[in-house]
Amino acid sequence: MRTVLNSGWLPPGKTCAVCFSIDDIHPGKATDAYEAGGDCEKGRLGLLQELKRRQPELHTTLFVTADWREISPHPTRTLLARIPALRDRFYLSPILPKGTMSLARHPEVVAYLRSLPRTELALHGLHHVHRGLNLPVEFQQQPVDTCIDILTEAQEIFRQAGIPAADGLQPPAWNTPPALVEACSRAGLSYLAGARDIVTPVSADAVTAMSGPRGMSLIFPELFPGSNLIHFTSNWQATSRPERALDILGAGGLLCIKAHIVKQWRSYVALDGIDELYCNYLDLLLDRIRATFGNAVWFTSMQEVARAVRASQAQDRSPV
Ligand SMILES: [Zn+2]
């Protein structure tokens, strides 16, 4: 049985909500493989800062990798990559030594991230890398206990870096195997932003059918089956039309805008990478949302929605 959270969590007077999240944040600088937040206001996060100045209601969830090790998103050891079975035992590109990008070793970046207004930090994996062909897909076939160990180590790095324990996770490359869902639940996380679906037409009963978990609500938070873990779907990105956002909000839904901090790596270009164009588009979109829905729209974050869901669940259980 499904538990779609289509009501109860919105504050009084609000009919719909907007979240904005950015993946792959880590201390990488322009001189490293990726500029991913390490150049602070001089890098891509400076564009976010400017957007937030223009949009004073906008909240952001930064999904941060605790100790990023990926150098290439694709195999560069191409000969090894052609040998079935053997290739699954090796990293198919060079990776960074453990600890190089640990948040605990980059206090200036952490201080900057924590100084950003209306910004929460959540988990985007421990190392963002895996052996075998799918390099960035950190969670694949690991058993529940291994997933818990990974989450615990990531939270420990957050703690060492002075960051409060994260409430939620965006798994790298969307992959959300059942063992990870159970691990998140047992590790005490509140939410998991698993799916991305920017193509399924919007309706109140539409379900996800693109990246990550399938069959989850496209526009509402939903509990994973058999769990109290809340799922959020990223349902809009830079390549989406404004009408899709307005339709989600018009249906009383949660618009989850997604971006990635890295725009380009060699020939690979992220369609939803943060750049001037995307930030300007978001600026216009948010103005249009406000003009259409006025005060009925709640600009919030995944953590706030998760807490509102928990509060509404507690109210439902309290005696009357
Ligand atoms: Zn990622």
PDB file of C-alpha atoms and ligand atoms in Angstrom:
ATOM      1  CA  MET A   1       0.000   0.000   0.000  1.00  0.00           C
ATOM      2  CA  ARG A   2       1.301   3.467  -0.899  1.00  0.00           C
ATOM      3  CA  THR A   3       1.438   6.439   1.465  1.00  0.00           C
ATOM      4  CA  VAL A   4       1.408   9.562  -0.697  1.00  0.00           C
ATOM      5  CA  LEU A   5       1.740  12.696   1.425  1.00  0.00           C
ATOM      6  CA  ASN A   6      -0.479  14.972  -0.608  1.00  0.00           C
ATOM      7  CA  SER A   7      -1.760  17.007   2.312  1.00  0.00           C
ATOM      8  CA  GLY A   8      -1.204  17.814   5.950  1.00  0.00           C
ATOM      9  CA  TRP A   9       2.351  19.130   5.741  1.00  0.00           C
ATOM     10  CA  LEU A  10       1.748  22.540   4.174  1.00  0.00           C
ATOM     11  CA  PRO A  11       1.593  25.477   6.612  1.00  0.00           C
ATOM     12  CA  PRO A  12      -1.747  27.298   6.962  1.00  0.00           C
ATOM     13  CA  GLY A  13      -2.517  29.446   3.918  1.00  0.00           C
ATOM     14  CA  LYS A  14      -0.097  27.589   1.632  1.00  0.00           C
ATOM     15  CA  THR A  15      -1.309  25.419  -1.244  1.00  0.00           C
ATOM     16  CA  CYS A  16       1.995  24.312  -2.811  1.00  0.00           C
ATOM     17  CA  ALA A  17       5.747  24.431  -2.202  1.00  0.00           C
ATOM     18  CA  VAL A  18       9.119  24.974  -3.878  1.00  0.00           C
ATOM     19  CA  CYS A  19      12.454  23.300  -3.029  1.00  0.00           C
ATOM     20  CA  PHE A  20      15.779  23.801  -4.778  1.00  0.00           C
ATOM     21  CA  SER A  21      18.726  21.436  -4.464  1.00  0.00           C
ATOM     22  CA  ILE A  22      22.226  21.227  -5.923  1.00  0.00           C
ATOM     23  CA  ASP A  23      24.260  18.004  -6.133  1.00  0.00           C
ATOM     24  CA  ASP A  24      27.984  17.170  -6.121  1.00  0.00           C
ATOM     25  CA  ILE A  25      29.123  19.929  -3.756  1.00  0.00           C
ATOM     26  CA  HIS A  26      32.652  19.246  -2.448  1.00  0.00           C
ATOM     27  CA  PRO A  27      35.851  21.242  -1.917  1.00  0.00           C
ATOM     28  CA  GLY A  28      37.125  20.801  -5.502  1.00  0.00           C
ATOM     29  CA  LYS A  29      38.596  23.989  -6.984  1.00  0.00           C
ATOM     30  CA  ALA A  30      39.019  25.099 -10.622  1.00  0.00           C
ATOM     31  CA  THR A  31      42.568  23.752 -10.415  1.00  0.00           C
ATOM     32  CA  ASP A  32      41.228  20.273  -9.477  1.00  0.00           C
ATOM     33  CA  ALA A  33      39.204  17.868 -11.636  1.00  0.00           C
ATOM     34  CA  TYR A  34      36.023  19.802 -10.855  1.00  0.00           C
ATOM     35  CA  GLU A  35      35.191  23.225  -9.408  1.00  0.00           C
ATOM     36  CA  ALA A  36      32.447  22.083  -7.115  1.00  0.00           C
ATOM     37  CA  GLY A  37      32.229  24.715  -4.413  1.00  0.00           C
ATOM     38  CA  GLY A  38      35.887  24.861  -3.404  1.00  0.00           C
ATOM     39  CA  ASP A  39      36.388  28.309  -4.916  1.00  0.00           C
ATOM     40  CA  CYS A  40      33.564  29.573  -2.690  1.00  0.00           C
ATOM     41  CA  GLU A  41      32.142  32.928  -3.843  1.00  0.00           C
ATOM     42  CA  LYS A  42      34.624  33.109  -6.729  1.00  0.00           C
ATOM     43  CA  GLY A  43      33.306  29.844  -8.173  1.00  0.00           C
ATOM     44  CA  ARG A  44      29.894  28.473  -9.098  1.00  0.00           C
ATOM     45  CA  LEU A  45      28.498  29.010  -5.621  1.00  0.00           C
ATOM     46  CA  GLY A  46      29.026  32.732  -6.172  1.00  0.00           C
ATOM     47  CA  LEU A  47      26.293  32.480  -8.812  1.00  0.00           C
ATOM     48  CA  LEU A  48      24.022  30.821  -6.259  1.00  0.00           C
ATOM     49  CA  GLN A  49      24.808  33.589  -3.787  1.00  0.00           C
ATOM     50  CA  GLU A  50      23.762  36.208  -6.353  1.00  0.00           C
ATOM     51  CA  LEU A  51      20.570  34.293  -7.170  1.00  0.00           C
ATOM     52  CA  LYS A  52      19.694  34.134  -3.482  1.00  0.00           C
ATOM     53  CA  ARG A  53      20.300  37.865  -3.186  1.00  0.00           C
ATOM     54  CA  ARG A  54      17.779  38.442  -5.991  1.00  0.00           C
ATOM     55  CA  GLN A  55      15.375  35.811  -4.604  1.00  0.00           C
ATOM     56  CA  PRO A  56      15.330  36.405  -0.853  1.00  0.00           C
ATOM     57  CA  GLU A  57      12.735  33.680  -0.228  1.00  0.00           C
ATOM     58  CA  LEU A  58      14.621  30.905  -2.001  1.00  0.00           C
ATOM     59  CA  HIS A  59      15.939  28.073   0.167  1.00  0.00           C
ATOM     60  CA  THR A  60      18.609  25.650  -0.987  1.00  0.00           C
ATOM     61  CA  THR A  61      19.634  22.123  -0.072  1.00  0.00           C
ATOM     62  CA  LEU A  62      23.268  21.506  -0.950  1.00  0.00           C
ATOM     63  CA  PHE A  63      23.921  17.781  -1.342  1.00  0.00           C
ATOM     64  CA  VAL A  64      27.534  17.444  -0.229  1.00  0.00           C
ATOM     65  CA  THR A  65      29.894  14.503  -0.691  1.00  0.00           C
ATOM     66  CA  ALA A  66      31.777  13.950   2.569  1.00  0.00           C
ATOM     67  CA  ASP A  67      35.086  12.803   0.990  1.00  0.00           C
ATOM     68  CA  TRP A  68      34.824  13.078  -2.807  1.00  0.00           C
ATOM     69  CA  ARG A  69      37.233  10.768  -4.690  1.00  0.00           C
ATOM     70  CA  GLU A  70      35.932  10.691  -8.274  1.00  0.00           C
ATOM     71  CA  ILE A  71      38.195  12.204 -10.954  1.00  0.00           C
ATOM     72  CA  SER A  72      36.414  10.981 -14.086  1.00  0.00           C
ATOM     73  CA  PRO A  73      32.715  10.088 -14.382  1.00  0.00           C
ATOM     74  CA  HIS A  74      33.618   7.630 -17.163  1.00  0.00           C
ATOM     75  CA  PRO A  75      36.120   4.746 -17.343  1.00  0.00           C
ATOM     76  CA  THR A  76      39.511   5.876 -18.619  1.00  0.00           C
ATOM     77  CA  ARG A  77      41.139   2.451 -18.192  1.00  0.00           C
ATOM     78  CA  THR A  78      39.392   1.396 -21.371  1.00  0.00           C
ATOM     79  CA  LEU A  79      41.197  -1.911 -21.929  1.00  0.00           C
ATOM     80  CA  LEU A  80      40.350  -3.147 -18.437  1.00  0.00           C
ATOM     81  CA  ALA A  81      36.791  -1.853 -18.893  1.00  0.00           C
ATOM     82  CA  ARG A  82      36.305  -4.372 -21.713  1.00  0.00           C
ATOM     83  CA  ILE A  83      36.984  -7.447 -19.549  1.00  0.00           C
ATOM     84  CA  PRO A  84      33.769  -8.690 -17.888  1.00  0.00           C
ATOM     85  CA  ALA A  85      33.963  -9.677 -14.206  1.00  0.00           C
ATOM     86  CA  LEU A  86      37.572  -8.475 -13.832  1.00  0.00           C
ATOM     87  CA  ARG A  87      36.523  -4.858 -14.478  1.00  0.00           C
ATOM     88  CA  ASP A  88      34.095  -4.987 -11.532  1.00  0.00           C
ATOM     89  CA  ARG A  89      37.036  -5.439  -9.144  1.00  0.00           C
ATOM     90  CA  PHE A  90      38.846  -2.221 -10.089  1.00  0.00           C
ATOM     91  CA  TYR A  91      38.302   1.492 -10.250  1.00  0.00           C
ATOM     92  CA  LEU A  92      38.289   2.116 -13.981  1.00  0.00           C
ATOM     93  CA  SER A  93      39.838   5.563 -13.714  1.00  0.00           C
ATOM     94  CA  PRO A  94      42.348   7.086 -11.304  1.00  0.00           C
ATOM     95  CA  ILE A  95      40.668   8.314  -8.118  1.00  0.00           C
ATOM     96  CA  LEU A  96      41.764  10.732  -5.406  1.00  0.00           C
ATOM     97  CA  PRO A  97      43.496   9.348  -2.306  1.00  0.00           C
ATOM     98  CA  LYS A  98      41.146   8.984   0.637  1.00  0.00           C
ATOM     99  CA  GLY A  99      40.881  12.195   2.642  1.00  0.00           C
ATOM    100  CA  THR A 100      42.011  14.587  -0.124  1.00  0.00           C
ATOM    101  CA  MET A 101      38.576  16.208  -0.398  1.00  0.00           C
ATOM    102  CA  SER A 102      37.355  15.339   3.086  1.00  0.00           C
ATOM    103  CA  LEU A 103      35.245  18.191   4.417  1.00  0.00           C
ATOM    104  CA  ALA A 104      37.151  17.919   7.680  1.00  0.00           C
ATOM    105  CA  ARG A 105      40.325  19.005   5.836  1.00  0.00           C
ATOM    106  CA  HIS A 106      38.735  22.039   4.167  1.00  0.00           C
ATOM    107  CA  PRO A 107      37.447  24.216   7.001  1.00  0.00           C
ATOM    108  CA  GLU A 108      37.401  27.384   4.846  1.00  0.00           C
ATOM    109  CA  VAL A 109      35.001  25.758   2.368  1.00  0.00           C
ATOM    110  CA  VAL A 110      32.819  24.392   5.162  1.00  0.00           C
ATOM    111  CA  ALA A 111      32.716  27.830   6.810  1.00  0.00           C
ATOM    112  CA  TYR A 112      31.629  29.347   3.499  1.00  0.00           C
ATOM    113  CA  LEU A 113      28.926  26.716   2.900  1.00  0.00           C
ATOM    114  CA  ARG A 114      27.591  27.263   6.403  1.00  0.00           C
ATOM    115  CA  SER A 115      27.563  31.039   5.920  1.00  0.00           C
ATOM    116  CA  LEU A 116      25.186  30.886   2.954  1.00  0.00           C
ATOM    117  CA  PRO A 117      21.739  32.150   3.914  1.00  0.00           C
ATOM    118  CA  ARG A 118      18.712  29.804   3.861  1.00  0.00           C
ATOM    119  CA  THR A 119      20.962  26.867   3.004  1.00  0.00           C
ATOM    120  CA  GLU A 120      21.010  23.385   4.482  1.00  0.00           C
ATOM    121  CA  LEU A 121      23.655  20.715   3.942  1.00  0.00           C
ATOM    122  CA  ALA A 122      22.704  17.101   3.310  1.00  0.00           C
ATOM    123  CA  LEU A 123      24.499  13.944   2.168  1.00  0.00           C
ATOM    124  CA  HIS A 124      25.518  13.084  -1.365  1.00  0.00           C
ATOM    125  CA  GLY A 125      27.461   9.933  -0.590  1.00  0.00           C
ATOM    126  CA  LEU A 126      30.825   9.314   1.032  1.00  0.00           C
ATOM    127  CA  HIS A 127      33.221   9.043  -1.948  1.00  0.00           C
ATOM    128  CA  HIS A 128      30.952   9.355  -5.029  1.00  0.00           C
ATOM    129  CA  VAL A 129      32.790   6.511  -6.723  1.00  0.00           C
ATOM    130  CA  HIS A 130      32.450   2.752  -7.209  1.00  0.00           C
ATOM    131  CA  ARG A 131      34.449  -0.039  -8.808  1.00  0.00           C
ATOM    132  CA  GLY A 132      33.283  -1.201 -12.248  1.00  0.00           C
ATOM    133  CA  LEU A 133      31.708   0.508 -15.209  1.00  0.00           C
ATOM    134  CA  ASN A 134      29.363   2.847 -13.348  1.00  0.00           C
ATOM    135  CA  LEU A 135      31.938   4.980 -11.578  1.00  0.00           C
ATOM    136  CA  PRO A 136      29.747   7.638  -9.927  1.00  0.00           C
ATOM    137  CA  VAL A 137      27.073   5.163  -8.761  1.00  0.00           C
ATOM    138  CA  GLU A 138      28.244   4.755  -5.178  1.00  0.00           C
ATOM    139  CA  PHE A 139      25.378   2.563  -3.976  1.00  0.00           C
ATOM    140  CA  GLN A 140      24.982  -0.566  -6.099  1.00  0.00           C
ATOM    141  CA  GLN A 141      24.906  -4.128  -4.721  1.00  0.00           C
ATOM    142  CA  GLN A 142      26.175  -3.461  -1.205  1.00  0.00           C
ATOM    143  CA  PRO A 143      24.289  -5.144   1.644  1.00  0.00           C
ATOM    144  CA  VAL A 144      22.379  -3.048   4.171  1.00  0.00           C
ATOM    145  CA  ASP A 145      25.161  -3.123   6.782  1.00  0.00           C
ATOM    146  CA  THR A 146      27.733  -1.827   4.281  1.00  0.00           C
ATOM    147  CA  CYS A 147      25.367   0.977   3.267  1.00  0.00           C
ATOM    148  CA  ILE A 148      24.950   1.871   6.951  1.00  0.00           C
ATOM    149  CA  ASP A 149      28.756   1.903   7.385  1.00  0.00           C
ATOM    150  CA  ILE A 150      29.087   4.283   4.408  1.00  0.00           C
ATOM    151  CA  LEU A 151      26.389   6.606   5.758  1.00  0.00           C
ATOM    152  CA  THR A 152      27.900   6.501   9.262  1.00  0.00           C
ATOM    153  CA  GLU A 153      31.375   7.369   7.948  1.00  0.00           C
ATOM    154  CA  ALA A 154      29.944  10.265   5.922  1.00  0.00           C
ATOM    155  CA  GLN A 155      28.057  11.582   8.968  1.00  0.00           C
ATOM    156  CA  GLU A 156      31.240  11.260  11.043  1.00  0.00           C
ATOM    157  CA  ILE A 157      33.108  13.442   8.520  1.00  0.00           C
ATOM    158  CA  PHE A 158      30.254  15.965   8.715  1.00  0.00           C
ATOM    159  CA  ARG A 159      30.662  15.912  12.523  1.00  0.00           C
ATOM    160  CA  GLN A 160      34.444  16.377  12.340  1.00  0.00           C
ATOM    161  CA  ALA A 161      33.888  19.294   9.955  1.00  0.00           C
ATOM    162  CA  GLY A 162      31.463  20.904  12.405  1.00  0.00           C
ATOM    163  CA  ILE A 163      28.391  20.298  10.229  1.00  0.00           C
ATOM    164  CA  PRO A 164      25.216  19.137  11.990  1.00  0.00           C
ATOM    165  CA  ALA A 165      24.183  15.562  11.172  1.00  0.00           C
ATOM    166  CA  ALA A 166      22.338  15.461   7.872  1.00  0.00           C
ATOM    167  CA  ASP A 167      18.631  14.601   7.742  1.00  0.00           C
ATOM    168  CA  GLY A 168      18.665  13.314   4.193  1.00  0.00           C
ATOM    169  CA  LEU A 169      20.532  11.841   1.274  1.00  0.00           C
ATOM    170  CA  GLN A 170      20.602  12.269  -2.485  1.00  0.00           C
ATOM    171  CA  PRO A 171      22.282   9.078  -3.710  1.00  0.00           C
ATOM    172  CA  PRO A 172      24.942   9.709  -6.381  1.00  0.00           C
ATOM    173  CA  ALA A 173      23.563   9.099  -9.886  1.00  0.00           C
ATOM    174  CA  TRP A 174      20.056   8.561  -8.447  1.00  0.00           C
ATOM    175  CA  ASN A 175      20.580   4.844  -7.857  1.00  0.00           C
ATOM    176  CA  THR A 176      18.524   3.829  -4.816  1.00  0.00           C
ATOM    177  CA  PRO A 177      18.627   0.059  -4.239  1.00  0.00           C
ATOM    178  CA  PRO A 178      16.318  -1.382  -1.537  1.00  0.00           C
ATOM    179  CA  ALA A 179      19.313  -2.007   0.764  1.00  0.00           C
ATOM    180  CA  LEU A 180      20.056   1.726   0.727  1.00  0.00           C
ATOM    181  CA  VAL A 181      16.457   2.595   1.590  1.00  0.00           C
ATOM    182  CA  GLU A 182      16.606   0.255   4.596  1.00  0.00           C
ATOM    183  CA  ALA A 183      20.040   1.597   5.564  1.00  0.00           C
ATOM    184  CA  CYS A 184      18.854   5.225   5.482  1.00  0.00           C
ATOM    185  CA  SER A 185      15.903   4.316   7.623  1.00  0.00           C
ATOM    186  CA  ARG A 186      18.019   2.393  10.148  1.00  0.00           C
ATOM    187  CA  ALA A 187      20.665   5.134  10.172  1.00  0.00           C
ATOM    188  CA  GLY A 188      18.009   7.608  11.276  1.00  0.00           C
ATOM    189  CA  LEU A 189      17.702   9.712   8.137  1.00  0.00           C
ATOM    190  CA  SER A 190      14.333  11.363   7.510  1.00  0.00           C
ATOM    191  CA  TYR A 191      14.331  11.612   3.764  1.00  0.00           C
ATOM    192  CA  LEU A 192      15.860  10.299   0.588  1.00  0.00           C
ATOM    193  CA  ALA A 193      15.723  12.342  -2.629  1.00  0.00           C
ATOM    194  CA  GLY A 194      15.858   9.356  -4.931  1.00  0.00           C
ATOM    195  CA  ALA A 195      14.083   9.897  -8.221  1.00  0.00           C
ATOM    196  CA  ARG A 196      14.458  12.389 -11.028  1.00  0.00           C
ATOM    197  CA  ASP A 197      11.634  12.632 -13.527  1.00  0.00           C
ATOM    198  CA  ILE A 198      11.445  15.650 -15.788  1.00  0.00           C
ATOM    199  CA  VAL A 199       9.423  13.985 -18.537  1.00  0.00           C
ATOM    200  CA  THR A 200       6.295  12.305 -17.089  1.00  0.00           C
ATOM    201  CA  PRO A 201       3.308  14.616 -17.591  1.00  0.00           C
ATOM    202  CA  VAL A 202       2.182  16.341 -14.405  1.00  0.00           C
ATOM    203  CA  SER A 203      -0.899  15.161 -12.546  1.00  0.00           C
ATOM    204  CA  ALA A 204      -1.811  14.455  -8.933  1.00  0.00           C
ATOM    205  CA  ASP A 205      -1.479  10.699  -9.439  1.00  0.00           C
ATOM    206  CA  ALA A 206       1.542  10.696 -11.787  1.00  0.00           C
ATOM    207  CA  VAL A 207       4.387   8.404 -10.756  1.00  0.00           C
ATOM    208  CA  THR A 208       8.119   8.463 -11.502  1.00  0.00           C
ATOM    209  CA  ALA A 209       9.441   6.567 -14.518  1.00  0.00           C
ATOM    210  CA  MET A 210      12.865   8.055 -15.268  1.00  0.00           C
ATOM    211  CA  SER A 211      16.024   8.039 -13.091  1.00  0.00           C
ATOM    212  CA  GLY A 212      16.096   6.383  -9.667  1.00  0.00           C
ATOM    213  CA  PRO A 213      13.109   4.781  -7.928  1.00  0.00           C
ATOM    214  CA  ARG A 214      10.078   4.183 -10.123  1.00  0.00           C
ATOM    215  CA  GLY A 215       6.422   4.260  -9.196  1.00  0.00           C
ATOM    216  CA  MET A 216       6.813   6.998  -6.564  1.00  0.00           C
ATOM    217  CA  SER A 217       4.691  10.142  -6.634  1.00  0.00           C
ATOM    218  CA  LEU A 218       5.927  12.687  -9.167  1.00  0.00           C
ATOM    219  CA  ILE A 219       4.708  15.765  -7.307  1.00  0.00           C
ATOM    220  CA  PHE A 220       4.137  14.786  -3.668  1.00  0.00           C
ATOM    221  CA  PRO A 221       6.416  13.447  -0.937  1.00  0.00           C
ATOM    222  CA  GLU A 222       5.727   9.767  -0.354  1.00  0.00           C
ATOM    223  CA  LEU A 223       6.856   7.186   2.198  1.00  0.00           C
ATOM    224  CA  PHE A 224       8.918   4.335   0.809  1.00  0.00           C
ATOM    225  CA  PRO A 225       6.770   1.185   1.054  1.00  0.00           C
ATOM    226  CA  GLY A 226       7.179  -0.463   4.452  1.00  0.00           C
ATOM    227  CA  SER A 227       9.246   2.430   5.771  1.00  0.00           C
ATOM    228  CA  ASN A 228       8.852   5.814   7.418  1.00  0.00           C
ATOM    229  CA  LEU A 229      11.519   7.296   5.133  1.00  0.00           C
ATOM    230  CA  ILE A 230      10.219  10.183   3.021  1.00  0.00           C
ATOM    231  CA  HIS A 231      10.922  10.220  -0.708  1.00  0.00           C
ATOM    232  CA  PHE A 232      11.236  13.407  -2.754  1.00  0.00           C
ATOM    233  CA  THR A 233      11.202  13.486  -6.557  1.00  0.00           C
ATOM    234  CA  SER A 234      13.257  16.032  -8.480  1.00  0.00           C
ATOM    235  CA  ASN A 235      10.688  17.036 -11.083  1.00  0.00           C
ATOM    236  CA  TRP A 236      12.117  20.125 -12.797  1.00  0.00           C
ATOM    237  CA  GLN A 237      15.526  21.231 -14.170  1.00  0.00           C
ATOM    238  CA  ALA A 238      17.113  23.769 -16.522  1.00  0.00           C
ATOM    239  CA  THR A 239      15.754  22.048 -19.627  1.00  0.00           C
ATOM    240  CA  SER A 240      12.143  22.028 -18.336  1.00  0.00           C
ATOM    241  CA  ARG A 241       9.519  24.550 -19.421  1.00  0.00           C
ATOM    242  CA  PRO A 242       8.088  27.063 -16.920  1.00  0.00           C
ATOM    243  CA  GLU A 243       4.626  25.576 -17.508  1.00  0.00           C
ATOM    244  CA  ARG A 244       5.760  22.280 -15.942  1.00  0.00           C
ATOM    245  CA  ALA A 245       6.629  24.120 -12.721  1.00  0.00           C
ATOM    246  CA  LEU A 246       3.322  26.001 -12.736  1.00  0.00           C
ATOM    247  CA  ASP A 247       1.395  22.763 -13.368  1.00  0.00           C
ATOM    248  CA  ILE A 248       3.090  21.045 -10.394  1.00  0.00           C
ATOM    249  CA  LEU A 249       2.270  23.967  -8.124  1.00  0.00           C
ATOM    250  CA  GLY A 250      -1.248  24.330  -9.553  1.00  0.00           C
ATOM    251  CA  ALA A 251      -1.886  20.680  -8.640  1.00  0.00           C
ATOM    252  CA  GLY A 252      -0.917  21.450  -5.035  1.00  0.00           C
ATOM    253  CA  GLY A 253       2.418  19.711  -5.376  1.00  0.00           C
ATOM    254  CA  LEU A 254       6.023  20.120  -4.315  1.00  0.00           C
ATOM    255  CA  LEU A 255       8.185  21.576  -7.073  1.00  0.00           C
ATOM    256  CA  CYS A 256      11.693  20.148  -6.582  1.00  0.00           C
ATOM    257  CA  ILE A 257      14.152  22.057  -8.767  1.00  0.00           C
ATOM    258  CA  LYS A 258      17.444  20.233  -9.373  1.00  0.00           C
ATOM    259  CA  ALA A 259      20.871  21.537 -10.360  1.00  0.00           C
ATOM    260  CA  HIS A 260      24.415  20.170 -10.386  1.00  0.00           C
ATOM    261  CA  ILE A 261      27.349  22.293  -9.278  1.00  0.00           C
ATOM    262  CA  VAL A 262      29.660  21.019 -12.054  1.00  0.00           C
ATOM    263  CA  LYS A 263      28.682  22.396 -15.442  1.00  0.00           C
ATOM    264  CA  GLN A 264      31.360  20.812 -17.603  1.00  0.00           C
ATOM    265  CA  TRP A 265      34.021  18.120 -17.402  1.00  0.00           C
ATOM    266  CA  ARG A 266      36.047  17.799 -20.627  1.00  0.00           C
ATOM    267  CA  SER A 267      33.471  17.006 -23.347  1.00  0.00           C
ATOM    268  CA  TYR A 268      30.701  16.218 -20.823  1.00  0.00           C
ATOM    269  CA  VAL A 269      28.258  19.082 -20.228  1.00  0.00           C
ATOM    270  CA  ALA A 270      25.669  18.824 -17.451  1.00  0.00           C
ATOM    271  CA  LEU A 271      22.341  20.108 -18.780  1.00  0.00           C
ATOM    272  CA  ASP A 272      21.394  21.272 -15.306  1.00  0.00           C
ATOM    273  CA  GLY A 273      24.849  22.564 -14.328  1.00  0.00           C
ATOM    274  CA  ILE A 274      24.911  25.860 -12.478  1.00  0.00           C
ATOM    275  CA  ASP A 275      25.848  28.716 -14.820  1.00  0.00           C
ATOM    276  CA  GLU A 276      24.715  32.291 -15.477  1.00  0.00           C
ATOM    277  CA  LEU A 277      22.024  31.184 -17.910  1.00  0.00           C
ATOM    278  CA  TYR A 278      20.427  28.675 -15.496  1.00  0.00           C
ATOM    279  CA  CYS A 279      20.513  31.158 -12.636  1.00  0.00           C
ATOM    280  CA  ASN A 280      18.868  33.843 -14.786  1.00  0.00           C
ATOM    281  CA  TYR A 281      16.226  31.334 -15.880  1.00  0.00           C
ATOM    282  CA  LEU A 282      15.539  30.426 -12.260  1.00  0.00           C
ATOM    283  CA  ASP A 283      15.298  34.100 -11.356  1.00  0.00           C
ATOM    284  CA  LEU A 284      12.598  34.602 -14.021  1.00  0.00           C
ATOM    285  CA  LEU A 285      10.829  31.355 -13.101  1.00  0.00           C
ATOM    286  CA  LEU A 286      10.639  32.252  -9.416  1.00  0.00           C
ATOM    287  CA  ASP A 287       9.275  35.723 -10.267  1.00  0.00           C
ATOM    288  CA  ARG A 288       6.589  34.076 -12.393  1.00  0.00           C
ATOM    289  CA  ILE A 289       5.734  31.590  -9.642  1.00  0.00           C
ATOM    290  CA  ARG A 290       5.284  34.422  -7.170  1.00  0.00           C
ATOM    291  CA  ALA A 291       3.186  36.433  -9.650  1.00  0.00           C
ATOM    292  CA  THR A 292       0.945  33.394 -10.233  1.00  0.00           C
ATOM    293  CA  PHE A 293       0.569  31.987  -6.728  1.00  0.00           C
ATOM    294  CA  GLY A 294       1.385  34.942  -4.475  1.00  0.00           C
ATOM    295  CA  ASN A 295       1.602  34.045  -0.805  1.00  0.00           C
ATOM    296  CA  ALA A 296       0.060  30.606  -1.378  1.00  0.00           C
ATOM    297  CA  VAL A 297       3.448  29.172  -2.352  1.00  0.00           C
ATOM    298  CA  TRP A 298       5.790  27.977   0.409  1.00  0.00           C
ATOM    299  CA  PHE A 299       9.475  28.475  -0.418  1.00  0.00           C
ATOM    300  CA  THR A 300      11.096  25.810   1.691  1.00  0.00           C
ATOM    301  CA  SER A 301      13.670  23.029   1.811  1.00  0.00           C
ATOM    302  CA  MET A 302      13.557  19.232   1.874  1.00  0.00           C
ATOM    303  CA  GLN A 303      14.566  19.215   5.534  1.00  0.00           C
ATOM    304  CA  GLU A 304      11.743  21.613   6.425  1.00  0.00           C
ATOM    305  CA  VAL A 305       9.195  19.594   4.457  1.00  0.00           C
ATOM    306  CA  ALA A 306      10.420  16.387   6.098  1.00  0.00           C
ATOM    307  CA  ARG A 307      10.021  17.981   9.522  1.00  0.00           C
ATOM    308  CA  ALA A 308       6.544  19.252   8.594  1.00  0.00           C
ATOM    309  CA  VAL A 309       5.603  15.728   7.494  1.00  0.00           C
ATOM    310  CA  ARG A 310       6.832  14.296  10.814  1.00  0.00           C
ATOM    311  CA  ALA A 311       4.896  16.958  12.725  1.00  0.00           C
ATOM    312  CA  SER A 312       1.708  16.169  10.809  1.00  0.00           C
ATOM    313  CA  GLN A 313       2.236  12.421  11.417  1.00  0.00           C
ATOM    314  CA  ALA A 314       2.643  13.083  15.151  1.00  0.00           C
ATOM    315  CA  GLN A 315      -0.558  15.154  15.162  1.00  0.00           C
ATOM    316  CA  ASP A 316      -2.435  12.366  13.388  1.00  0.00           C
ATOM    317  CA  ARG A 317      -1.339   9.938  16.110  1.00  0.00           C
ATOM    318  CA  SER A 318      -2.149  12.194  19.054  1.00  0.00           C
ATOM    319  CA  PRO A 319      -5.395  11.417  20.974  1.00  0.00           C
ATOM    320  CA  VAL A 320      -8.371  13.651  20.304  1.00  0.00           C
TER     321      VAL A 320
HETATM  322 ZN    ZN B   1      26.515  13.262  -7.910  1.00  0.00          ZN
END
